């Protein structure tokens, strides 16, 4: 395998080593994939400004996130289905984030549980926990309390929906992947809860947001 030096190299290699169905899932957007393409184009509009006639002999990219030091203001966003790419799912990613000194936000849909990831990192490294609106308050409280016990430093609330996108390529090539992830096993929940917790909101989102704060004792909440 050639030396991988940029994101494009890793993407190219991933297409070679992953089975086609898994690669299609990771690389495809929904429908015609317009948003996925526009996301890439949007990143191309950002530039790093050159610094000239300045002392750059001692550069330090370290900063803080909610009071916690990180080596660089780049982290791992919450993403699911790591087990489709690696047998150990999120564990190698968590270890890499710890080794690099950056923050990892664990997805509520992670294949590995909070406890498994914490143990793999020997309790070290900066980790945040992502959650989504759910009507089952005891499950919500359990996730938050377990994250705090494992020394996760923040709760990240997102309002996306845990469903497979309608992508034409996947529907043509891999009809078995056109599934609802609610029937998949996720590491942070017992099997009997997997099909029950993600339901339509039955109350105002502001009330749900206050419920999250009520369960947060030592961690910060970031939307």
PDB file of C-alpha atoms in Angstrom:
ATOM      1  CA  UNK A   1       0.000   0.000   0.000  1.00  0.00           C
ATOM      2  CA  UNK A   2       1.328   3.422  -0.904  1.00  0.00           C
ATOM      3  CA  UNK A   3       1.930   6.063   1.720  1.00  0.00           C
ATOM      4  CA  UNK A   4      -1.288   7.975   2.433  1.00  0.00           C
ATOM      5  CA  UNK A   5      -0.696  11.703   2.829  1.00  0.00           C
ATOM      6  CA  UNK A   6      -4.051  13.430   2.278  1.00  0.00           C
ATOM      7  CA  UNK A   7      -7.795  12.845   2.556  1.00  0.00           C
ATOM      8  CA  UNK A   8      -8.068  11.971  -1.128  1.00  0.00           C
ATOM      9  CA  UNK A   9      -5.456   9.225  -0.693  1.00  0.00           C
ATOM     10  CA  UNK A  10      -7.433   7.658   2.145  1.00  0.00           C
ATOM     11  CA  UNK A  11     -10.655   7.891   0.161  1.00  0.00           C
ATOM     12  CA  UNK A  12      -9.036   6.231  -2.840  1.00  0.00           C
ATOM     13  CA  UNK A  13      -7.601   3.427  -0.700  1.00  0.00           C
ATOM     14  CA  UNK A  14     -10.906   2.911   1.118  1.00  0.00           C
ATOM     15  CA  UNK A  15     -12.660   2.305  -2.179  1.00  0.00           C
ATOM     16  CA  UNK A  16     -10.137  -0.447  -2.906  1.00  0.00           C
ATOM     17  CA  UNK A  17     -10.325  -2.297   0.416  1.00  0.00           C
ATOM     18  CA  UNK A  18     -14.015  -1.982   1.333  1.00  0.00           C
ATOM     19  CA  UNK A  19     -16.594  -4.246  -0.209  1.00  0.00           C
ATOM     20  CA  UNK A  20     -18.696  -2.383  -2.754  1.00  0.00           C
ATOM     21  CA  UNK A  21     -21.860  -2.138  -0.647  1.00  0.00           C
ATOM     22  CA  UNK A  22     -20.000  -0.603   2.285  1.00  0.00           C
ATOM     23  CA  UNK A  23     -18.114   1.817   0.061  1.00  0.00           C
ATOM     24  CA  UNK A  24     -21.333   2.909  -1.631  1.00  0.00           C
ATOM     25  CA  UNK A  25     -22.858   3.663   1.763  1.00  0.00           C
ATOM     26  CA  UNK A  26     -19.953   5.840   2.897  1.00  0.00           C
ATOM     27  CA  UNK A  27     -19.399   7.655  -0.395  1.00  0.00           C
ATOM     28  CA  UNK A  28     -22.959   8.280  -1.545  1.00  0.00           C
ATOM     29  CA  UNK A  29     -25.254  11.132  -0.607  1.00  0.00           C
ATOM     30  CA  UNK A  30     -29.035  11.085  -0.836  1.00  0.00           C
ATOM     31  CA  UNK A  31     -30.957  11.110  -4.108  1.00  0.00           C
ATOM     32  CA  UNK A  32     -28.576  12.579  -6.712  1.00  0.00           C
ATOM     33  CA  UNK A  33     -25.942  13.381  -4.102  1.00  0.00           C
ATOM     34  CA  UNK A  34     -26.139  17.143  -4.685  1.00  0.00           C
ATOM     35  CA  UNK A  35     -25.628  18.129  -1.041  1.00  0.00           C
ATOM     36  CA  UNK A  36     -22.632  15.827  -0.699  1.00  0.00           C
ATOM     37  CA  UNK A  37     -21.050  17.401  -3.779  1.00  0.00           C
ATOM     38  CA  UNK A  38     -21.834  20.934  -2.606  1.00  0.00           C
ATOM     39  CA  UNK A  39     -20.291  20.203   0.802  1.00  0.00           C
ATOM     40  CA  UNK A  40     -16.980  19.405  -0.881  1.00  0.00           C
ATOM     41  CA  UNK A  41     -17.183  22.538  -3.017  1.00  0.00           C
ATOM     42  CA  UNK A  42     -17.991  24.647   0.058  1.00  0.00           C
ATOM     43  CA  UNK A  43     -14.813  23.498   1.812  1.00  0.00           C
ATOM     44  CA  UNK A  44     -12.818  24.585  -1.231  1.00  0.00           C
ATOM     45  CA  UNK A  45     -13.864  28.187  -0.520  1.00  0.00           C
ATOM     46  CA  UNK A  46     -11.824  28.222   2.701  1.00  0.00           C
ATOM     47  CA  UNK A  47      -8.181  29.223   2.542  1.00  0.00           C
ATOM     48  CA  UNK A  48      -5.334  29.383   5.049  1.00  0.00           C
ATOM     49  CA  UNK A  49      -3.924  32.892   4.969  1.00  0.00           C
ATOM     50  CA  UNK A  50      -0.161  32.971   4.480  1.00  0.00           C
ATOM     51  CA  UNK A  51       1.946  34.616   7.168  1.00  0.00           C
ATOM     52  CA  UNK A  52       4.940  36.490   5.830  1.00  0.00           C
ATOM     53  CA  UNK A  53       7.654  38.543   7.503  1.00  0.00           C
ATOM     54  CA  UNK A  54       6.794  36.930  10.823  1.00  0.00           C
ATOM     55  CA  UNK A  55       8.589  34.563  13.147  1.00  0.00           C
ATOM     56  CA  UNK A  56       7.139  31.122  12.412  1.00  0.00           C
ATOM     57  CA  UNK A  57       9.970  29.117  13.940  1.00  0.00           C
ATOM     58  CA  UNK A  58       7.792  28.058  16.878  1.00  0.00           C
ATOM     59  CA  UNK A  59       4.238  27.342  15.765  1.00  0.00           C
ATOM     60  CA  UNK A  60       1.661  26.026  18.230  1.00  0.00           C
ATOM     61  CA  UNK A  61      -1.812  25.049  17.013  1.00  0.00           C
ATOM     62  CA  UNK A  62      -3.017  24.105  20.502  1.00  0.00           C
ATOM     63  CA  UNK A  63      -6.173  25.736  21.801  1.00  0.00           C
ATOM     64  CA  UNK A  64      -9.037  24.969  24.194  1.00  0.00           C
ATOM     65  CA  UNK A  65     -12.554  23.616  23.693  1.00  0.00           C
ATOM     66  CA  UNK A  66     -14.879  24.451  26.567  1.00  0.00           C
ATOM     67  CA  UNK A  67     -11.836  24.806  28.788  1.00  0.00           C
ATOM     68  CA  UNK A  68     -10.176  21.565  27.698  1.00  0.00           C
ATOM     69  CA  UNK A  69      -6.840  21.732  25.870  1.00  0.00           C
ATOM     70  CA  UNK A  70      -6.542  20.180  22.405  1.00  0.00           C
ATOM     71  CA  UNK A  71      -3.553  19.961  20.086  1.00  0.00           C
ATOM     72  CA  UNK A  72      -5.434  21.584  17.216  1.00  0.00           C
ATOM     73  CA  UNK A  73      -8.961  22.974  16.636  1.00  0.00           C
ATOM     74  CA  UNK A  74      -9.869  19.950  14.520  1.00  0.00           C
ATOM     75  CA  UNK A  75     -11.824  17.018  15.916  1.00  0.00           C
ATOM     76  CA  UNK A  76     -13.828  13.926  15.061  1.00  0.00           C
ATOM     77  CA  UNK A  77     -17.511  14.601  14.408  1.00  0.00           C
ATOM     78  CA  UNK A  78     -20.175  12.079  15.490  1.00  0.00           C
ATOM     79  CA  UNK A  79     -20.577   9.462  12.770  1.00  0.00           C
ATOM     80  CA  UNK A  80     -22.199   6.041  12.832  1.00  0.00           C
ATOM     81  CA  UNK A  81     -21.526   2.641  11.249  1.00  0.00           C
ATOM     82  CA  UNK A  82     -17.780   2.572  11.844  1.00  0.00           C
ATOM     83  CA  UNK A  83     -18.150  -1.214  11.990  1.00  0.00           C
ATOM     84  CA  UNK A  84     -18.800  -1.165   8.245  1.00  0.00           C
ATOM     85  CA  UNK A  85     -15.202  -0.023   7.758  1.00  0.00           C
ATOM     86  CA  UNK A  86     -13.314  -1.759  10.582  1.00  0.00           C
ATOM     87  CA  UNK A  87     -13.913  -4.788  12.769  1.00  0.00           C
ATOM     88  CA  UNK A  88     -13.233  -2.744  15.924  1.00  0.00           C
ATOM     89  CA  UNK A  89     -15.661   0.001  14.873  1.00  0.00           C
ATOM     90  CA  UNK A  90     -15.079   3.276  16.759  1.00  0.00           C
ATOM     91  CA  UNK A  91     -12.216   2.052  18.936  1.00  0.00           C
ATOM     92  CA  UNK A  92      -9.346   2.756  16.470  1.00  0.00           C
ATOM     93  CA  UNK A  93     -10.787   6.229  15.841  1.00  0.00           C
ATOM     94  CA  UNK A  94     -10.973   6.964  19.565  1.00  0.00           C
ATOM     95  CA  UNK A  95      -7.399   5.789  20.052  1.00  0.00           C
ATOM     96  CA  UNK A  96      -6.193   7.902  17.133  1.00  0.00           C
ATOM     97  CA  UNK A  97      -7.977  10.978  18.508  1.00  0.00           C
ATOM     98  CA  UNK A  98      -6.390  10.431  21.912  1.00  0.00           C
ATOM     99  CA  UNK A  99      -2.952   9.951  20.401  1.00  0.00           C
ATOM    100  CA  UNK A 100      -3.355  13.101  18.288  1.00  0.00           C
ATOM    101  CA  UNK A 101      -4.638  15.166  21.196  1.00  0.00           C
ATOM    102  CA  UNK A 102      -7.942  16.086  19.552  1.00  0.00           C
ATOM    103  CA  UNK A 103     -11.563  15.776  20.642  1.00  0.00           C
ATOM    104  CA  UNK A 104     -13.752  12.887  19.535  1.00  0.00           C
ATOM    105  CA  UNK A 105     -17.529  13.245  19.664  1.00  0.00           C
ATOM    106  CA  UNK A 106     -19.079   9.800  19.974  1.00  0.00           C
ATOM    107  CA  UNK A 107     -22.288   9.173  18.070  1.00  0.00           C
ATOM    108  CA  UNK A 108     -25.324   7.962  19.944  1.00  0.00           C
ATOM    109  CA  UNK A 109     -25.513   5.390  17.126  1.00  0.00           C
ATOM    110  CA  UNK A 110     -22.010   4.076  17.739  1.00  0.00           C
ATOM    111  CA  UNK A 111     -21.491   0.336  17.452  1.00  0.00           C
ATOM    112  CA  UNK A 112     -19.273   0.378  20.542  1.00  0.00           C
ATOM    113  CA  UNK A 113     -20.651   1.582  23.858  1.00  0.00           C
ATOM    114  CA  UNK A 114     -19.444   4.513  25.937  1.00  0.00           C
ATOM    115  CA  UNK A 115     -17.797   2.110  28.341  1.00  0.00           C
ATOM    116  CA  UNK A 116     -16.035   0.091  25.632  1.00  0.00           C
ATOM    117  CA  UNK A 117     -14.538   3.192  24.046  1.00  0.00           C
ATOM    118  CA  UNK A 118     -13.468   4.610  27.403  1.00  0.00           C
ATOM    119  CA  UNK A 119     -11.779   1.350  28.350  1.00  0.00           C
ATOM    120  CA  UNK A 120      -9.962   1.169  25.011  1.00  0.00           C
ATOM    121  CA  UNK A 121      -8.467   4.623  25.675  1.00  0.00           C
ATOM    122  CA  UNK A 122      -7.665   3.795  29.301  1.00  0.00           C
ATOM    123  CA  UNK A 123      -9.895   6.673  30.369  1.00  0.00           C
ATOM    124  CA  UNK A 124      -7.698   9.227  28.614  1.00  0.00           C
ATOM    125  CA  UNK A 125      -8.402  11.661  25.791  1.00  0.00           C
ATOM    126  CA  UNK A 126     -11.054  14.334  25.322  1.00  0.00           C
ATOM    127  CA  UNK A 127     -14.440  12.923  24.346  1.00  0.00           C
ATOM    128  CA  UNK A 128     -17.878  14.442  23.970  1.00  0.00           C
ATOM    129  CA  UNK A 129     -21.177  12.559  23.623  1.00  0.00           C
ATOM    130  CA  UNK A 130     -23.732  13.270  20.914  1.00  0.00           C
ATOM    131  CA  UNK A 131     -27.437  12.759  21.569  1.00  0.00           C
ATOM    132  CA  UNK A 132     -30.645  13.375  19.636  1.00  0.00           C
ATOM    133  CA  UNK A 133     -34.198  14.214  20.665  1.00  0.00           C
ATOM    134  CA  UNK A 134     -35.947  11.175  22.062  1.00  0.00           C
ATOM    135  CA  UNK A 135     -39.132  10.692  24.006  1.00  0.00           C
ATOM    136  CA  UNK A 136     -37.796   8.071  26.383  1.00  0.00           C
ATOM    137  CA  UNK A 137     -36.470  10.248  29.235  1.00  0.00           C
ATOM    138  CA  UNK A 138     -34.978   7.372  31.281  1.00  0.00           C
ATOM    139  CA  UNK A 139     -32.899   6.310  28.268  1.00  0.00           C
ATOM    140  CA  UNK A 140     -31.786   9.906  27.754  1.00  0.00           C
ATOM    141  CA  UNK A 141     -30.804  10.245  31.406  1.00  0.00           C
ATOM    142  CA  UNK A 142     -28.931   6.948  31.303  1.00  0.00           C
ATOM    143  CA  UNK A 143     -26.839   8.001  28.289  1.00  0.00           C
ATOM    144  CA  UNK A 144     -25.934  11.356  29.847  1.00  0.00           C
ATOM    145  CA  UNK A 145     -25.091   9.895  33.236  1.00  0.00           C
ATOM    146  CA  UNK A 146     -22.957   7.133  31.715  1.00  0.00           C
ATOM    147  CA  UNK A 147     -21.106   9.715  29.621  1.00  0.00           C
ATOM    148  CA  UNK A 148     -20.420  11.847  32.686  1.00  0.00           C
ATOM    149  CA  UNK A 149     -19.271   8.833  34.657  1.00  0.00           C
ATOM    150  CA  UNK A 150     -16.855   8.030  31.819  1.00  0.00           C
ATOM    151  CA  UNK A 151     -15.511  11.611  32.024  1.00  0.00           C
ATOM    152  CA  UNK A 152     -17.000  12.851  28.768  1.00  0.00           C
ATOM    153  CA  UNK A 153     -16.778  16.631  28.920  1.00  0.00           C
ATOM    154  CA  UNK A 154     -19.771  17.779  26.876  1.00  0.00           C
ATOM    155  CA  UNK A 155     -23.137  16.708  25.518  1.00  0.00           C
ATOM    156  CA  UNK A 156     -23.645  17.631  21.851  1.00  0.00           C
ATOM    157  CA  UNK A 157     -27.270  17.850  20.703  1.00  0.00           C
ATOM    158  CA  UNK A 158     -28.005  17.384  17.006  1.00  0.00           C
ATOM    159  CA  UNK A 159     -31.389  17.319  15.287  1.00  0.00           C
ATOM    160  CA  UNK A 160     -30.679  15.029  12.366  1.00  0.00           C
ATOM    161  CA  UNK A 161     -32.669  11.863  11.853  1.00  0.00           C
ATOM    162  CA  UNK A 162     -31.204   8.344  12.129  1.00  0.00           C
ATOM    163  CA  UNK A 163     -32.530   7.031   8.851  1.00  0.00           C
ATOM    164  CA  UNK A 164     -30.890   5.810   5.677  1.00  0.00           C
ATOM    165  CA  UNK A 165     -31.088   8.390   2.867  1.00  0.00           C
ATOM    166  CA  UNK A 166     -32.893   7.603  -0.347  1.00  0.00           C
ATOM    167  CA  UNK A 167     -29.976   7.286  -2.726  1.00  0.00           C
ATOM    168  CA  UNK A 168     -30.615   6.123  -6.245  1.00  0.00           C
ATOM    169  CA  UNK A 169     -27.281   4.335  -6.622  1.00  0.00           C
ATOM    170  CA  UNK A 170     -27.747   2.361  -3.401  1.00  0.00           C
ATOM    171  CA  UNK A 171     -31.296   1.480  -4.341  1.00  0.00           C
ATOM    172  CA  UNK A 172     -30.133   0.145  -7.710  1.00  0.00           C
ATOM    173  CA  UNK A 173     -26.995  -1.687  -6.589  1.00  0.00           C
ATOM    174  CA  UNK A 174     -27.602  -2.697  -2.971  1.00  0.00           C
ATOM    175  CA  UNK A 175     -31.294  -3.119  -2.168  1.00  0.00           C
ATOM    176  CA  UNK A 176     -30.373  -4.919   1.068  1.00  0.00           C
ATOM    177  CA  UNK A 177     -28.855  -1.681   2.389  1.00  0.00           C
ATOM    178  CA  UNK A 178     -32.140   0.201   2.027  1.00  0.00           C
ATOM    179  CA  UNK A 179     -32.963  -0.466   5.662  1.00  0.00           C
ATOM    180  CA  UNK A 180     -34.074   1.574   8.627  1.00  0.00           C
ATOM    181  CA  UNK A 181     -31.184   1.771  11.117  1.00  0.00           C
ATOM    182  CA  UNK A 182     -33.643   1.478  13.978  1.00  0.00           C
ATOM    183  CA  UNK A 183     -33.473  -2.275  13.469  1.00  0.00           C
ATOM    184  CA  UNK A 184     -29.677  -2.292  13.716  1.00  0.00           C
ATOM    185  CA  UNK A 185     -27.884  -3.010  16.950  1.00  0.00           C
ATOM    186  CA  UNK A 186     -26.224  -0.013  18.604  1.00  0.00           C
ATOM    187  CA  UNK A 187     -23.733  -0.362  21.415  1.00  0.00           C
ATOM    188  CA  UNK A 188     -25.189   2.250  23.769  1.00  0.00           C
ATOM    189  CA  UNK A 189     -28.590   0.584  24.074  1.00  0.00           C
ATOM    190  CA  UNK A 190     -29.875  -2.802  25.063  1.00  0.00           C
ATOM    191  CA  UNK A 191     -31.301  -4.732  22.126  1.00  0.00           C
ATOM    192  CA  UNK A 192     -34.889  -4.378  23.271  1.00  0.00           C
ATOM    193  CA  UNK A 193     -34.560  -0.589  23.199  1.00  0.00           C
ATOM    194  CA  UNK A 194     -33.080  -0.289  19.720  1.00  0.00           C
ATOM    195  CA  UNK A 195     -36.468  -0.257  18.008  1.00  0.00           C
ATOM    196  CA  UNK A 196     -38.225   1.932  20.580  1.00  0.00           C
ATOM    197  CA  UNK A 197     -36.180   5.001  21.421  1.00  0.00           C
ATOM    198  CA  UNK A 198     -36.238   6.989  18.177  1.00  0.00           C
ATOM    199  CA  UNK A 199     -39.795   8.163  17.709  1.00  0.00           C
ATOM    200  CA  UNK A 200     -41.468  11.386  16.643  1.00  0.00           C
ATOM    201  CA  UNK A 201     -41.231  14.319  19.040  1.00  0.00           C
ATOM    202  CA  UNK A 202     -44.338  14.660  21.151  1.00  0.00           C
ATOM    203  CA  UNK A 203     -43.462  17.919  22.891  1.00  0.00           C
ATOM    204  CA  UNK A 204     -41.896  21.298  22.316  1.00  0.00           C
ATOM    205  CA  UNK A 205     -38.162  21.037  21.651  1.00  0.00           C
ATOM    206  CA  UNK A 206     -37.414  23.706  24.279  1.00  0.00           C
ATOM    207  CA  UNK A 207     -38.893  21.455  26.976  1.00  0.00           C
ATOM    208  CA  UNK A 208     -36.743  18.587  25.768  1.00  0.00           C
ATOM    209  CA  UNK A 209     -33.684  20.875  25.832  1.00  0.00           C
ATOM    210  CA  UNK A 210     -34.373  21.776  29.480  1.00  0.00           C
ATOM    211  CA  UNK A 211     -34.706  18.093  30.282  1.00  0.00           C
ATOM    212  CA  UNK A 212     -31.196  17.543  28.929  1.00  0.00           C
ATOM    213  CA  UNK A 213     -29.824  20.318  31.150  1.00  0.00           C
ATOM    214  CA  UNK A 214     -31.547  18.753  34.135  1.00  0.00           C
ATOM    215  CA  UNK A 215     -29.611  15.525  33.653  1.00  0.00           C
ATOM    216  CA  UNK A 216     -26.252  17.260  32.983  1.00  0.00           C
ATOM    217  CA  UNK A 217     -24.325  17.591  36.224  1.00  0.00           C
ATOM    218  CA  UNK A 218     -20.667  18.027  35.358  1.00  0.00           C
ATOM    219  CA  UNK A 219     -20.685  18.234  31.560  1.00  0.00           C
ATOM    220  CA  UNK A 220     -21.409  21.170  29.274  1.00  0.00           C
ATOM    221  CA  UNK A 221     -24.160  21.121  26.667  1.00  0.00           C
ATOM    222  CA  UNK A 222     -23.372  22.279  23.149  1.00  0.00           C
ATOM    223  CA  UNK A 223     -25.928  22.512  20.337  1.00  0.00           C
TER     224      UNK A 223
END
